[in-house]
PDB file of C-alpha atoms and ligand atoms in Angstrom:
ATOM      1  CA  MET A1274      21.882 -54.553  35.565  1.00 63.00           C
ATOM      2  CA  THR A1275      19.924 -51.682  34.400  1.00 78.00           C
ATOM      3  CA  LYS A1276      21.785 -49.468  31.658  1.00 90.00           C
ATOM      4  CA  LEU A1277      23.280 -46.393  32.508  1.00 96.00           C
ATOM      5  CA  LYS A1278      22.088 -43.256  30.918  1.00 98.00           C
ATOM      6  CA  ILE A1279      24.893 -40.741  30.242  1.00 98.00           C
ATOM      7  CA  GLY A1280      24.299 -37.178  28.888  1.00 98.00           C
ATOM      8  CA  VAL A1281      26.304 -35.303  26.639  1.00 98.00           C
ATOM      9  CA  LEU A1282      25.990 -31.341  26.656  1.00 98.00           C
ATOM     10  CA  GLY A1283      24.716 -30.768  23.058  1.00 98.00           C
ATOM     11  CA  ILE A1284      24.733 -27.137  22.592  1.00 95.00           C
ATOM     12  CA  GLN A1285      28.018 -26.656  20.822  1.00 97.00           C
ATOM     13  CA  GLY A1286      31.057 -28.982  20.010  1.00 96.00           C
ATOM     14  CA  ASP A1287      31.913 -32.353  18.909  1.00 96.00           C
ATOM     15  CA  PHE A1288      29.136 -34.153  21.275  1.00 97.00           C
ATOM     16  CA  LEU A1289      28.210 -36.672  18.458  1.00 97.00           C
ATOM     17  CA  GLU A1290      31.604 -38.474  18.618  1.00 97.00           C
ATOM     18  CA  HIS A1291      31.083 -38.853  22.322  1.00 98.00           C
ATOM     19  CA  LEU A1292      27.771 -40.441  21.685  1.00 98.00           C
ATOM     20  CA  HIS A1293      29.290 -42.812  19.337  1.00 97.00           C
ATOM     21  CA  ILE A1294      31.976 -43.983  21.770  1.00 98.00           C
ATOM     22  CA  LEU A1295      29.277 -44.351  24.473  1.00 98.00           C
ATOM     23  CA  SER A1296      26.951 -46.199  22.255  1.00 97.00           C
ATOM     24  CA  ALA A1297      29.801 -48.491  21.386  1.00 97.00           C
ATOM     25  CA  LEU A1298      30.298 -49.055  25.091  1.00 97.00           C
ATOM     26  CA  ASN A1299      26.919 -50.133  25.352  1.00 96.00           C
ATOM     27  CA  VAL A1300      25.201 -47.304  27.575  1.00 97.00           C
ATOM     28  CA  ASP A1301      22.217 -45.273  26.725  1.00 98.00           C
ATOM     29  CA  THR A1302      22.926 -41.844  25.919  1.00 98.00           C
ATOM     30  CA  LYS A1303      21.052 -38.506  25.940  1.00 98.00           C
ATOM     31  CA  ILE A1304      21.923 -35.031  24.363  1.00 98.00           C
ATOM     32  CA  VAL A1305      21.412 -32.449  27.198  1.00 98.00           C
ATOM     33  CA  LYS A1306      20.326 -28.995  25.993  1.00 96.00           C
ATOM     34  CA  TYR A1307      18.039 -27.974  28.951  1.00 95.00           C
ATOM     35  CA  ALA A1308      18.403 -27.802  32.553  1.00 96.00           C
ATOM     36  CA  ASP A1309      15.782 -30.200  33.489  1.00 96.00           C
ATOM     37  CA  GLU A1310      17.271 -32.875  31.418  1.00 97.00           C
ATOM     38  CA  ILE A1311      20.230 -33.301  33.732  1.00 97.00           C
ATOM     39  CA  GLU A1312      17.937 -35.052  36.186  1.00 95.00           C
ATOM     40  CA  ASP A1313      17.362 -37.789  33.732  1.00 96.00           C
ATOM     41  CA  VAL A1314      21.086 -38.931  33.279  1.00 98.00           C
ATOM     42  CA  GLN A1315      23.742 -40.546  35.885  1.00 98.00           C
ATOM     43  CA  GLY A1316      26.843 -38.964  34.456  1.00 98.00           C
ATOM     44  CA  LEU A1317      27.501 -35.998  32.011  1.00 98.00           C
ATOM     45  CA  ILE A1318      30.104 -35.031  29.490  1.00 98.00           C
ATOM     46  CA  ILE A1319      31.040 -31.566  28.398  1.00 98.00           C
ATOM     47  CA  PRO A1320      32.652 -31.821  24.805  1.00 98.00           C
ATOM     48  CA  GLY A1321      35.252 -30.071  23.153  1.00 97.00           C
ATOM     49  CA  GLY A1322      34.344 -27.277  20.965  1.00 96.00           C
ATOM     50  CA  GLU A1323      34.617 -23.653  21.755  1.00 96.00           C
ATOM     51  CA  SER A1324      34.426 -22.602  25.415  1.00 97.00           C
ATOM     52  CA  THR A1325      33.513 -19.020  24.873  1.00 96.00           C
ATOM     53  CA  THR A1326      30.416 -20.058  22.603  1.00 97.00           C
ATOM     54  CA  ILE A1327      29.463 -22.816  25.151  1.00 97.00           C
ATOM     55  CA  ASP A1328      29.763 -20.185  27.995  1.00 97.00           C
ATOM     56  CA  ARG A1329      27.625 -17.752  26.071  1.00 96.00           C
ATOM     57  CA  LEU A1330      25.042 -20.160  25.312  1.00 96.00           C
ATOM     58  CA  MET A1331      24.743 -21.483  28.964  1.00 96.00           C
ATOM     59  CA  ASP A1332      21.896 -19.663  30.852  1.00 95.00           C
ATOM     60  CA  ASP A1333      21.977 -19.446  34.462  1.00 97.00           C
ATOM     61  CA  GLU A1334      19.477 -22.106  35.104  1.00 97.00           C
ATOM     62  CA  PHE A1335      21.399 -24.481  33.136  1.00 97.00           C
ATOM     63  CA  ARG A1336      24.710 -23.607  34.904  1.00 97.00           C
ATOM     64  CA  GLU A1337      22.943 -24.119  38.239  1.00 98.00           C
ATOM     65  CA  SER A1338      21.450 -27.432  37.229  1.00 98.00           C
ATOM     66  CA  ILE A1339      25.011 -28.675  36.457  1.00 98.00           C
ATOM     67  CA  VAL A1340      26.680 -27.403  39.414  1.00 98.00           C
ATOM     68  CA  ASP A1341      24.053 -28.654  41.517  1.00 98.00           C
ATOM     69  CA  ALA A1342      24.168 -32.201  40.030  1.00 98.00           C
ATOM     70  CA  ALA A1343      28.042 -31.982  40.631  1.00 98.00           C
ATOM     71  CA  ARG A1344      27.704 -30.984  44.111  1.00 97.00           C
ATOM     72  CA  LYS A1345      25.461 -34.008  44.824  1.00 97.00           C
ATOM     73  CA  GLY A1346      28.253 -36.243  43.224  1.00 97.00           C
ATOM     74  CA  MET A1347      27.251 -36.722  39.760  1.00 98.00           C
ATOM     75  CA  PRO A1348      30.398 -37.699  37.666  1.00 98.00           C
ATOM     76  CA  ILE A1349      31.108 -35.313  35.030  1.00 98.00           C
ATOM     77  CA  PHE A1350      33.745 -35.588  32.273  1.00 99.00           C
ATOM     78  CA  GLY A1351      34.967 -32.366  30.352  1.00 98.00           C
ATOM     79  CA  THR A1352      37.125 -32.810  27.313  1.00 98.00           C
ATOM     80  CA  CYS A1353      39.175 -29.559  25.974  1.00 97.00           C
ATOM     81  CA  ALA A1354      36.523 -26.673  25.950  1.00 97.00           C
ATOM     82  CA  GLY A1355      34.684 -28.887  28.520  1.00 98.00           C
ATOM     83  CA  ALA A1356      37.933 -28.877  30.612  1.00 98.00           C
ATOM     84  CA  ILE A1357      37.888 -25.124  30.294  1.00 98.00           C
ATOM     85  CA  MET A1358      34.055 -24.912  31.335  1.00 98.00           C
ATOM     86  CA  LEU A1359      34.695 -27.314  34.439  1.00 98.00           C
ATOM     87  CA  ALA A1360      37.811 -25.179  35.538  1.00 98.00           C
ATOM     88  CA  LYS A1361      37.968 -23.065  38.743  1.00 98.00           C
ATOM     89  CA  LYS A1362      40.208 -20.707  36.709  1.00 98.00           C
ATOM     90  CA  ILE A1363      40.931 -19.508  33.124  1.00 98.00           C
ATOM     91  CA  HIS A1364      44.184 -17.959  32.707  1.00 97.00           C
ATOM     92  CA  ASP A1365      43.696 -14.730  30.789  1.00 87.00           C
ATOM     93  CA  ALA A1366      40.070 -14.948  30.918  1.00 92.00           C
ATOM     94  CA  LYS A1367      37.901 -12.579  29.032  1.00 92.00           C
ATOM     95  CA  GLU A1368      36.068 -10.658  31.679  1.00 93.00           C
ATOM     96  CA  TRP A1369      32.833 -12.281  31.002  1.00 96.00           C
ATOM     97  CA  GLN A1370      33.732 -15.765  31.028  1.00 96.00           C
ATOM     98  CA  ARG A1371      32.271 -17.711  33.908  1.00 96.00           C
ATOM     99  CA  PRO A1372      33.611 -21.214  34.082  1.00 98.00           C
ATOM    100  CA  LEU A1373      31.693 -23.468  36.206  1.00 98.00           C
ATOM    101  CA  GLY A1374      34.478 -23.918  38.756  1.00 98.00           C
ATOM    102  CA  LEU A1375      34.017 -27.678  39.456  1.00 98.00           C
ATOM    103  CA  ILE A1376      37.589 -28.842  39.288  1.00 98.00           C
ATOM    104  CA  ASP A1377      40.567 -26.934  41.175  1.00 98.00           C
ATOM    105  CA  ILE A1378      42.582 -26.195  38.096  1.00 98.00           C
ATOM    106  CA  GLU A1379      43.927 -23.209  36.329  1.00 98.00           C
ATOM    107  CA  ILE A1380      43.823 -23.565  32.600  1.00 98.00           C
ATOM    108  CA  LYS A1381      45.089 -21.633  29.978  1.00 97.00           C
ATOM    109  CA  ARG A1382      43.275 -21.537  26.338  1.00 96.00           C
ATOM    110  CA  ASN A1383      44.827 -22.254  23.039  1.00 92.00           C
ATOM    111  CA  ALA A1384      48.090 -22.576  24.734  1.00 92.00           C
ATOM    112  CA  TYR A1385      49.875 -24.493  21.999  1.00 86.00           C
ATOM    113  CA  GLY A1386      49.759 -21.623  19.643  1.00 75.00           C
ATOM    114  CA  ARG A1387      48.635 -21.376  15.963  1.00 67.00           C
ATOM    115  CA  GLN A1388      51.700 -23.343  14.342  1.00 57.00           C
ATOM    116  CA  ARG A1389      50.607 -26.570  16.491  1.00 61.00           C
ATOM    117  CA  ASP A1390      47.001 -25.702  16.220  1.00 73.00           C
ATOM    118  CA  SER A1391      46.304 -29.435  15.945  1.00 85.00           C
ATOM    119  CA  PHE A1392      48.579 -32.442  16.638  1.00 92.00           C
ATOM    120  CA  ASP A1393      48.502 -35.997  18.277  1.00 93.00           C
ATOM    121  CA  ALA A1394      50.885 -37.407  20.782  1.00 96.00           C
ATOM    122  CA  VAL A1395      50.999 -40.824  22.323  1.00 97.00           C
ATOM    123  CA  ILE A1396      49.991 -40.472  25.990  1.00 97.00           C
ATOM    124  CA  ASN A1397      50.670 -43.152  28.586  1.00 98.00           C
ATOM    125  CA  ILE A1398      47.847 -43.322  31.289  1.00 98.00           C
ATOM    126  CA  PRO A1399      49.576 -45.706  34.082  1.00 97.00           C
ATOM    127  CA  SER A1400      46.494 -45.953  36.389  1.00 96.00           C
ATOM    128  CA  LEU A1401      44.257 -46.961  33.396  1.00 97.00           C
ATOM    129  CA  GLY A1402      47.115 -49.345  32.283  1.00 97.00           C
ATOM    130  CA  THR A1403      46.722 -48.062  28.601  1.00 98.00           C
ATOM    131  CA  ILE A1404      48.602 -45.691  26.103  1.00 98.00           C
ATOM    132  CA  ILE A1405      46.388 -43.698  23.886  1.00 97.00           C
ATOM    133  CA  ARG A1406      46.995 -41.643  20.735  1.00 96.00           C
ATOM    134  CA  ALA A1407      45.600 -38.452  22.123  1.00 97.00           C
ATOM    135  CA  VAL A1408      44.305 -35.979  19.657  1.00 95.00           C
ATOM    136  CA  PHE A1409      44.763 -32.182  20.805  1.00 95.00           C
ATOM    137  CA  ILE A1410      43.162 -29.504  19.075  1.00 94.00           C
ATOM    138  CA  ARG A1411      43.601 -25.799  19.848  1.00 93.00           C
ATOM    139  CA  ALA A1412      44.155 -27.395  23.147  1.00 95.00           C
ATOM    140  CA  PRO A1413      44.438 -25.622  26.413  1.00 96.00           C
ATOM    141  CA  GLU A1414      47.200 -26.378  29.040  1.00 97.00           C
ATOM    142  CA  ILE A1415      46.413 -27.092  32.484  1.00 98.00           C
ATOM    143  CA  ILE A1416      49.055 -24.688  34.489  1.00 98.00           C
ATOM    144  CA  ASN A1417      48.158 -25.359  38.004  1.00 98.00           C
ATOM    145  CA  ILE A1418      46.376 -28.179  39.875  1.00 98.00           C
ATOM    146  CA  GLY A1419      44.959 -28.012  43.507  1.00 98.00           C
ATOM    147  CA  PRO A1420      46.160 -30.270  46.164  1.00 98.00           C
ATOM    148  CA  LYS A1421      43.109 -32.533  45.829  1.00 98.00           C
ATOM    149  CA  VAL A1422      43.535 -33.094  41.965  1.00 98.00           C
ATOM    150  CA  LYS A1423      44.937 -36.393  40.789  1.00 98.00           C
ATOM    151  CA  GLU A1424      47.279 -36.222  37.764  1.00 98.00           C
ATOM    152  CA  LEU A1425      46.239 -39.187  35.636  1.00 98.00           C
ATOM    153  CA  ALA A1426      48.394 -38.430  32.545  1.00 98.00           C
ATOM    154  CA  ASN A1427      50.923 -35.880  31.323  1.00 97.00           C
ATOM    155  CA  PHE A1428      52.320 -34.863  28.156  1.00 96.00           C
ATOM    156  CA  GLU A1429      55.480 -32.686  28.241  1.00 93.00           C
ATOM    157  CA  GLU A1430      55.407 -32.407  31.955  1.00 93.00           C
ATOM    158  CA  LEU A1431      52.170 -30.831  32.083  1.00 95.00           C
ATOM    159  CA  PRO A1432      49.030 -32.601  33.348  1.00 98.00           C
ATOM    160  CA  VAL A1433      46.463 -33.626  30.334  1.00 98.00           C
ATOM    161  CA  LEU A1434      44.205 -35.870  32.022  1.00 98.00           C
ATOM    162  CA  VAL A1435      43.187 -35.025  35.774  1.00 98.00           C
ATOM    163  CA  GLN A1436      40.570 -35.680  38.217  1.00 98.00           C
ATOM    164  CA  GLU A1437      39.017 -34.467  41.359  1.00 98.00           C
ATOM    165  CA  ASN A1438      36.491 -36.692  43.262  1.00 98.00           C
ATOM    166  CA  ASN A1439      33.668 -36.694  40.566  1.00 98.00           C
ATOM    167  CA  ILE A1440      35.141 -34.367  38.222  1.00 98.00           C
ATOM    168  CA  LEU A1441      37.379 -35.660  35.235  1.00 98.00           C
ATOM    169  CA  VAL A1442      38.956 -33.442  32.540  1.00 98.00           C
ATOM    170  CA  SER A1443      41.215 -33.928  29.719  1.00 98.00           C
ATOM    171  CA  THR A1444      42.809 -31.270  27.599  1.00 98.00           C
ATOM    172  CA  PHE A1445      42.945 -33.972  24.576  1.00 97.00           C
ATOM    173  CA  HIS A1446      39.993 -35.465  22.748  1.00 97.00           C
ATOM    174  CA  PRO A1447      39.576 -39.209  23.911  1.00 98.00           C
ATOM    175  CA  GLU A1448      36.370 -39.338  21.896  1.00 97.00           C
ATOM    176  CA  LEU A1449      38.522 -38.946  18.627  1.00 96.00           C
ATOM    177  CA  SER A1450      40.919 -42.070  19.711  1.00 95.00           C
ATOM    178  CA  ALA A1451      40.314 -45.402  18.740  1.00 94.00           C
ATOM    179  CA  ASN A1452      41.125 -46.485  22.308  1.00 97.00           C
ATOM    180  CA  PRO A1453      37.820 -46.267  24.519  1.00 98.00           C
ATOM    181  CA  SER A1454      39.629 -46.599  27.705  1.00 98.00           C
ATOM    182  CA  VAL A1455      39.105 -43.093  29.190  1.00 98.00           C
ATOM    183  CA  HIS A1456      35.399 -43.133  28.359  1.00 98.00           C
ATOM    184  CA  ARG A1457      35.372 -46.847  29.787  1.00 98.00           C
ATOM    185  CA  TYR A1458      37.175 -45.370  33.114  1.00 98.00           C
ATOM    186  CA  PHE A1459      34.490 -42.520  33.272  1.00 98.00           C
ATOM    187  CA  LEU A1460      31.710 -45.185  33.144  1.00 98.00           C
ATOM    188  CA  THR A1461      33.285 -47.124  36.007  1.00 96.00           C
ATOM    189  CA  PHE A1462      33.082 -44.320  38.263  1.00 92.00           C
ATOM    190  CA  VAL A1463      29.531 -43.355  37.187  1.00 97.00           C
ATOM    191  CA  ARG A1464      28.759 -47.146  37.953  1.00 96.00           C
ATOM    192  CA  SER A1465      30.191 -46.824  41.570  1.00 93.00           C
ATOM    193  CA  ASN A1466      28.799 -43.745  42.324  1.00 86.00           C
TER     194      ASN A1466
HETATM  195  N1  LIG B1018      40.319 -23.560  22.140  1.00 68.96           N
HETATM  196  C1  LIG B1018      38.995 -23.913  22.357  1.00 68.96           C
HETATM  197  C2  LIG B1018      38.503 -23.221  23.401  1.00 68.96           C
HETATM  198  O1  LIG B1018      39.147 -22.372  23.817  1.00 68.96           O
HETATM  199  C3  LIG B1018      39.012 -25.558  22.791  1.00 68.96           C
HETATM  200  C4  LIG B1018      39.341 -26.331  21.596  1.00 68.96           C
HETATM  201  C5  LIG B1018      38.654 -27.673  21.796  1.00 68.96           C
HETATM  202  O2  LIG B1018      37.600 -27.927  22.493  1.00 68.96           O
HETATM  203  N2  LIG B1018      39.187 -28.625  20.865  1.00 68.96           N
HETATM  204  O3  LIG B1018      37.344 -23.256  23.816  1.00 68.96           O
END
């Protein structure tokens, strides 16, 4: 079996942590910074960081290459700021913000407020048969999901891990957990793609 190659968007944020977990899962990785690099990978992760910064740093060609690949079925996984970038709608968005609109969710940035800037919680993911210690850092909340979006896990009654076809998003940071189940799950659907 040829090794998968997974791209991690490397323009801002915690992309190195994703690269580490992917390497531990025995796949090849590539830091993706330019539009044409998407052609070279079978799946893409958009990491956490600061969505407004990622948004500003992404030019039109880069955006188009991601949207194009997604429409052709490439699996894409966004964590935290990456989830914000993949959303169809950002609640209270700055008027210049342009999310990629690849998953039918509405997401609210920094939803847990300052006093809870960062926390972790034990999350049950029944469909993966696992429990994960999930790290939330200035996390967004998914406040609405479309009819085709599947909720894979929730916390305090709000979805925190959701999927619509080839697009997976989490509001927490599975790359900061010792449990690689979410990445492993992403790789299974890259493999079956
Ligand atoms: N609050 C950040 C944003 O709006 C996301 C934080 C994160 O990715 N940990 O982009």
